[in-house]
Structure formats: C-alpha cells, structure tokens
Amino acid sequence: VQLVESGGGLVQAGDSLRLSCAASGMGNFSAYVVGWFRQVPGKEREFVASWSWSGSIYYTDSVKGRFTISRDNAKNTAYLQMNSLNPEDTAVYFCVADLSMILRGTQPEFWGQGTQVTVSS
C-alpha cells in the first residue's frame, strides 16, 4: 500500500488549501477508512479527520467548520479541503488508511510521507 500526499505549501492566515492523497496497492480502496493526521515538531501526531467505508465522517474539534474531508473511490484519492487557515494549523499533514476505524488515539496501519502546511500570520 502506498499513500502519496500533495497540495501542501505556504499560505497566509485566512487562506485555503486542498490536500490530496493518492492511494495505490489497496485493491478495493472503498473498503478502507481514510483519514488525515498532522504533526508539529516536538508534539505527538494529532488526528484531524476521517471518512469510513460506511460514510461516517469525524473531525477533531479545532477544525470543525473549516476543514472538509472527501474521497473519490473511482480515483483512489482522498482530499482534505482546509479553509480559514490559521497559524495553529501549521504542521506536517499525513494521509492515513486502515480497514478499521480511524479516530483520535488510533494508530492507522498505513501512512503517507507527509506534506508540509505552513500558515503565516
């Protein structure tokens, strides 16, 4: 299984970014839960959002109303639309996948290499 993120970059506070995660080697992408974590240097990785195979969607409180997770099973791709970005969103963002639920405190089986998002004030 390979997950490849793209779309990170340097933006100003209030701007938007859309991260993409291209998956390969999964066989049936739609059977997997996909999600996003983020990590700031010196801190633990933080759950951001997930979309299960049943259609259930979860977000961490700090991004609710600003971030939207989506997926295109035909393209084996997951997305994270990030609006109203603020400097506290600065982190490396990781795409993750697992056959089990992905939530805060879980350890997804598959991880991408990460993409840097930097929000300047």
Coordinates of N, CA and C in Angstrom, one line a residue:
V1 N 0.8 -1.2 0.0 CA 0.0 0.0 0.0 C 0.9 1.2 0.0
Q2 N 0.5 2.2 -0.8 CA 1.3 3.4 -0.9 C 0.3 4.6 -0.9
L3 N 0.6 5.6 0.0 CA -0.2 6.8 0.1 C 0.7 8.0 -0.2
V4 N 0.3 8.8 -1.2 CA 1.2 9.9 -1.6 C 0.4 11.2 -1.5
E5 N 0.8 12.1 -0.6 CA 0.1 13.4 -0.4 C 0.7 14.4 -1.3
S6 N -0.1 15.4 -1.6 CA 0.3 16.6 -2.3 C -0.6 17.7 -2.0
G7 N -0.2 18.9 -2.3 CA -1.0 20.1 -2.1 C -0.6 21.0 -0.9
G8 N 0.4 20.6 -0.2 CA 0.8 21.5 0.9 C 1.5 22.7 0.4
G9 N 1.8 23.6 1.3 CA 2.5 24.8 0.9 C 2.5 25.9 2.0
L10 N 2.9 27.1 1.6 CA 3.0 28.2 2.5 C 1.8 29.2 2.1
V11 N 1.0 29.5 3.0 CA -0.1 30.4 2.8 C -0.2 31.4 3.9
Q12 N -1.1 32.4 3.8 CA -1.3 33.3 4.8 C -2.6 33.0 5.6
A13 N -2.7 33.5 6.8 CA -3.9 33.3 7.6 C -5.1 33.7 6.9
G14 N -6.1 32.8 6.9 CA -7.4 33.1 6.2 C -7.5 32.4 4.9
D15 N -6.3 32.0 4.3 CA -6.3 31.3 3.0 C -6.8 29.9 3.1
S16 N -6.9 29.3 1.9 CA -7.3 27.9 1.8 C -6.3 27.0 1.1
L17 N -6.3 25.7 1.4 CA -5.5 24.8 0.7 C -6.3 23.5 0.6
R18 N -6.0 22.7 -0.5 CA -6.6 21.4 -0.6 C -5.5 20.4 -0.7
L19 N -5.5 19.5 0.2 CA -4.5 18.4 0.2 C -5.2 17.2 -0.5
S20 N -4.3 16.5 -1.3 CA -4.8 15.3 -2.0 C -3.9 14.1 -1.5
C21 N -4.5 12.9 -1.5 CA -3.8 11.7 -1.1 C -4.2 10.6 -2.2
A22 N -3.2 10.3 -3.0 CA -3.4 9.2 -4.0 C -2.9 7.9 -3.4
A23 N -3.8 6.9 -3.4 CA -3.6 5.6 -2.9 C -3.4 4.6 -4.0
S24 N -2.5 3.6 -3.7 CA -2.3 2.6 -4.6 C -1.9 1.3 -3.8
G25 N -2.1 0.1 -4.5 CA -1.8 -1.1 -3.8 C -2.9 -1.6 -2.9
M26 N -4.0 -1.0 -2.9 CA -5.1 -1.4 -1.9 C -6.0 -2.4 -2.4
G27 N -6.1 -2.6 -3.7 CA -7.1 -3.5 -4.2 C -8.5 -2.8 -4.3
N28 N -9.2 -2.8 -3.1 CA -10.5 -2.2 -3.1 C -10.4 -0.9 -2.2
F29 N -10.1 0.2 -2.7 CA -9.9 1.4 -2.0 C -11.2 1.8 -1.1
S30 N -12.4 1.5 -1.7 CA -13.6 1.9 -1.0 C -13.8 1.1 0.3
A31 N -13.1 0.0 0.5 CA -13.2 -0.8 1.7 C -12.4 -0.2 2.9
Y32 N -11.5 0.8 2.6 CA -10.7 1.3 3.6 C -11.3 2.6 4.2
V33 N -11.0 2.8 5.5 CA -11.2 4.1 6.1 C -10.0 4.9 5.7
V34 N -10.2 6.2 5.4 CA -9.1 7.1 5.1 C -9.2 8.3 6.0
G35 N -8.1 8.9 6.3 CA -8.1 10.0 7.2 C -6.8 10.8 7.1
W36 N -6.8 11.8 7.9 CA -5.6 12.7 8.0 C -5.2 13.0 9.4
F37 N -3.9 12.9 9.7 CA -3.3 13.3 10.9 C -2.4 14.5 10.6
R38 N -1.9 15.2 11.6 CA -0.9 16.2 11.5 C 0.0 16.2 12.7
Q39 N 1.2 16.7 12.4 CA 2.2 16.7 13.5 C 3.0 18.0 13.4
V40 N 3.2 18.6 14.6 CA 4.1 19.7 14.8 C 5.4 19.2 15.4
P41 N 6.6 19.7 15.0 CA 7.8 19.2 15.6 C 7.8 19.2 17.2
G42 N 8.1 18.1 17.8 CA 8.2 18.1 19.2 C 6.8 17.7 19.9
K43 N 5.8 17.5 19.1 CA 4.5 17.1 19.6 C 4.1 15.8 19.0
E44 N 3.1 15.2 19.6 CA 2.6 13.9 19.0 C 1.7 14.2 17.8
R45 N 1.6 13.2 17.0 CA 0.7 13.3 15.8 C -0.7 13.4 16.3
E46 N -1.5 14.3 15.7 CA -2.8 14.6 16.1 C -3.8 14.2 15.0
F47 N -4.9 13.5 15.4 CA -6.0 13.2 14.5 C -6.6 14.4 14.0
V48 N -6.9 14.5 12.7 CA -7.6 15.6 12.1 C -9.0 15.3 11.6
A49 N -9.1 14.2 10.7 CA -10.4 13.9 10.1 C -10.3 12.5 9.6
S50 N -11.5 11.8 9.5 CA -11.5 10.5 8.8 C -12.9 10.3 8.2
W51 N -12.9 9.4 7.2 CA -14.1 9.1 6.4 C -14.1 7.6 6.3
S52 N -15.1 6.9 7.0 CA -15.1 5.5 7.0 C -15.8 4.9 5.7
W53 N -15.7 3.6 5.6 CA -16.3 2.9 4.4 C -17.9 3.0 4.5
S54 N -18.4 3.3 5.7 CA -19.8 3.4 5.9 C -20.3 4.8 5.7
G55 N -19.4 5.7 5.4 CA -19.8 7.1 5.2 C -19.8 8.0 6.4
S56 N -19.4 7.4 7.6 CA -19.3 8.2 8.8 C -18.0 9.1 8.7
I57 N -18.2 10.4 9.1 CA -17.1 11.3 9.0 C -16.9 11.9 10.4
Y58 N -15.6 12.1 10.7 CA -15.2 12.6 12.0 C -14.2 13.7 11.8
Y59 N -14.2 14.7 12.7 CA -13.2 15.8 12.7 C -12.8 16.0 14.2
T60 N -11.6 16.5 14.3 CA -11.2 17.0 15.6 C -11.8 18.3 15.8
D61 N -12.1 18.7 17.0 CA -12.9 19.9 17.3 C -12.3 21.2 16.7
S62 N -11.0 21.3 16.7 CA -10.3 22.5 16.2 C -10.5 22.8 14.7
V63 N -10.9 21.8 14.0 CA -11.0 22.0 12.5 C -12.5 22.0 12.1
K64 N -13.4 21.6 12.9 CA -14.8 21.5 12.5 C -15.3 22.9 12.0
G65 N -16.0 22.8 10.9 CA -16.5 24.0 10.2 C -15.5 24.7 9.3
R66 N -14.2 24.2 9.3 CA -13.2 24.8 8.5 C -12.6 23.8 7.5
F67 N -12.5 22.6 7.9 CA -11.9 21.5 7.1 C -13.0 20.6 6.6
T68 N -12.8 20.0 5.4 CA -13.7 19.1 4.9 C -13.0 17.9 4.3
I69 N -13.2 16.7 4.7 CA -12.6 15.5 4.2 C -13.6 15.0 3.1
S70 N -13.0 14.5 2.0 CA -13.8 13.8 1.0 C -12.9 12.7 0.3
R71 N -13.6 11.9 -0.5 CA -12.9 10.9 -1.2 C -13.5 10.6 -2.5
D72 N -12.7 10.2 -3.4 CA -13.2 9.8 -4.8 C -12.7 8.3 -5.0
N73 N -13.6 7.4 -4.7 CA -13.2 6.0 -4.8 C -12.8 5.6 -6.2
A74 N -13.4 6.2 -7.2 CA -13.1 5.9 -8.6 C -11.6 6.3 -8.9
K75 N -11.1 7.3 -8.2 CA -9.8 7.8 -8.4 C -8.8 7.3 -7.4
N76 N -9.3 6.5 -6.4 CA -8.4 6.1 -5.3 C -7.8 7.2 -4.6
T77 N -8.5 8.3 -4.4 CA -7.9 9.5 -3.8 C -8.8 10.1 -2.7
A78 N -8.1 10.6 -1.7 CA -8.8 11.3 -0.6 C -8.3 12.7 -0.6
Y79 N -9.2 13.6 -0.1 CA -8.9 15.0 -0.1 C -9.1 15.6 1.3
L80 N -8.4 16.7 1.6 CA -8.7 17.5 2.8 C -8.8 19.0 2.3
Q81 N -10.0 19.5 2.3 CA -10.1 20.9 2.0 C -10.0 21.7 3.3
M82 N -9.1 22.6 3.3 CA -8.8 23.4 4.5 C -9.1 24.9 4.2
N83 N -10.1 25.4 4.9 CA -10.4 26.8 4.8 C -10.1 27.6 6.0
S84 N -10.1 28.9 5.9 CA -9.8 29.8 7.1 C -8.6 29.3 7.9
L85 N -7.6 29.0 7.2 CA -6.4 28.5 7.9 C -5.8 29.6 8.9
N86 N -5.3 29.1 10.0 CA -4.6 30.0 10.9 C -3.2 29.4 11.3
P87 N -2.4 30.2 11.9 CA -1.0 29.7 12.2 C -1.0 28.4 13.0
E88 N -2.0 28.2 13.8 CA -2.0 26.9 14.6 C -2.3 25.7 13.8
D89 N -2.6 25.9 12.5 CA -2.8 24.7 11.6 C -1.4 24.3 11.0
T90 N -0.4 25.1 11.2 CA 0.9 24.7 10.6 C 1.4 23.4 11.2
A91 N 1.7 22.5 10.3 CA 2.1 21.1 10.6 C 2.4 20.3 9.4
V92 N 3.0 19.2 9.6 CA 3.1 18.2 8.5 C 1.8 17.4 8.5
Y93 N 1.1 17.3 7.4 CA -0.1 16.6 7.3 C 0.1 15.2 6.7
F94 N -0.4 14.2 7.3 CA -0.2 12.8 6.9 C -1.6 12.2 6.4
C95 N -1.6 11.6 5.3 CA -2.7 10.8 4.9 C -2.6 9.4 5.5
V96 N -3.7 8.8 6.0 CA -3.6 7.5 6.6 C -4.8 6.7 6.1
A97 N -4.6 5.4 6.2 CA -5.7 4.4 5.8 C -5.6 3.2 6.7
D98 N -6.8 2.6 6.8 CA -6.9 1.4 7.6 C -8.2 0.7 7.3
L99 N -8.3 -0.6 7.6 CA -9.5 -1.3 7.4 C -10.4 -1.1 8.6
S100 N -9.8 -0.6 9.7 CA -10.6 -0.3 11.0 C -10.8 1.2 11.1
M101 N -11.6 1.6 12.1 CA -11.9 3.0 12.3 C -10.7 3.8 12.6
I102 N -10.6 5.0 12.1 CA -9.6 5.9 12.3 C -10.1 7.1 13.1
L103 N -9.7 7.2 14.4 CA -10.1 8.3 15.2 C -9.0 8.7 16.1
R104 N -9.3 9.7 16.9 CA -8.2 10.2 17.9 C -7.8 9.0 18.8
G105 N -6.5 8.9 18.9 CA -5.9 7.8 19.7 C -5.7 6.5 19.0
T106 N -6.1 6.4 17.7 CA -5.9 5.1 17.0 C -4.6 5.2 16.2
Q107 N -4.1 4.1 15.8 CA -2.8 4.0 15.1 C -3.1 3.4 13.7
P108 N -3.4 4.2 12.7 CA -3.7 3.6 11.4 C -2.5 2.8 10.9
E109 N -2.9 1.8 10.1 CA -1.8 0.9 9.6 C -1.0 1.5 8.5
F110 N -1.6 2.3 7.6 CA -0.8 2.8 6.5 C -0.7 4.4 6.6
W111 N 0.5 4.9 6.3 CA 0.8 6.3 6.4 C 1.5 6.8 5.1
G112 N 1.1 8.0 4.7 CA 1.9 8.6 3.6 C 3.2 9.3 4.2
Q113 N 3.9 9.9 3.4 CA 5.2 10.5 3.8 C 5.0 11.9 4.4
G114 N 3.8 12.5 4.2 CA 3.5 13.8 4.8 C 3.8 14.9 3.8
T115 N 3.0 16.0 4.0 CA 3.2 17.2 3.3 C 3.1 18.4 4.2
Q116 N 4.0 19.3 4.0 CA 4.1 20.5 5.0 C 3.1 21.5 4.6
V117 N 2.4 22.0 5.6 CA 1.5 23.1 5.5 C 2.0 24.2 6.5
T118 N 2.2 25.3 6.0 CA 2.7 26.5 6.8 C 1.8 27.6 6.6
V119 N 1.3 28.2 7.7 CA 0.3 29.3 7.7 C 1.0 30.5 8.4
S120 N 1.2 31.5 7.7 CA 1.9 32.7 8.3 C 0.8 33.7 8.7
S121 N 1.1 34.4 9.8 CA 0.1 35.4 10.3 C 0.2 36.7 9.7

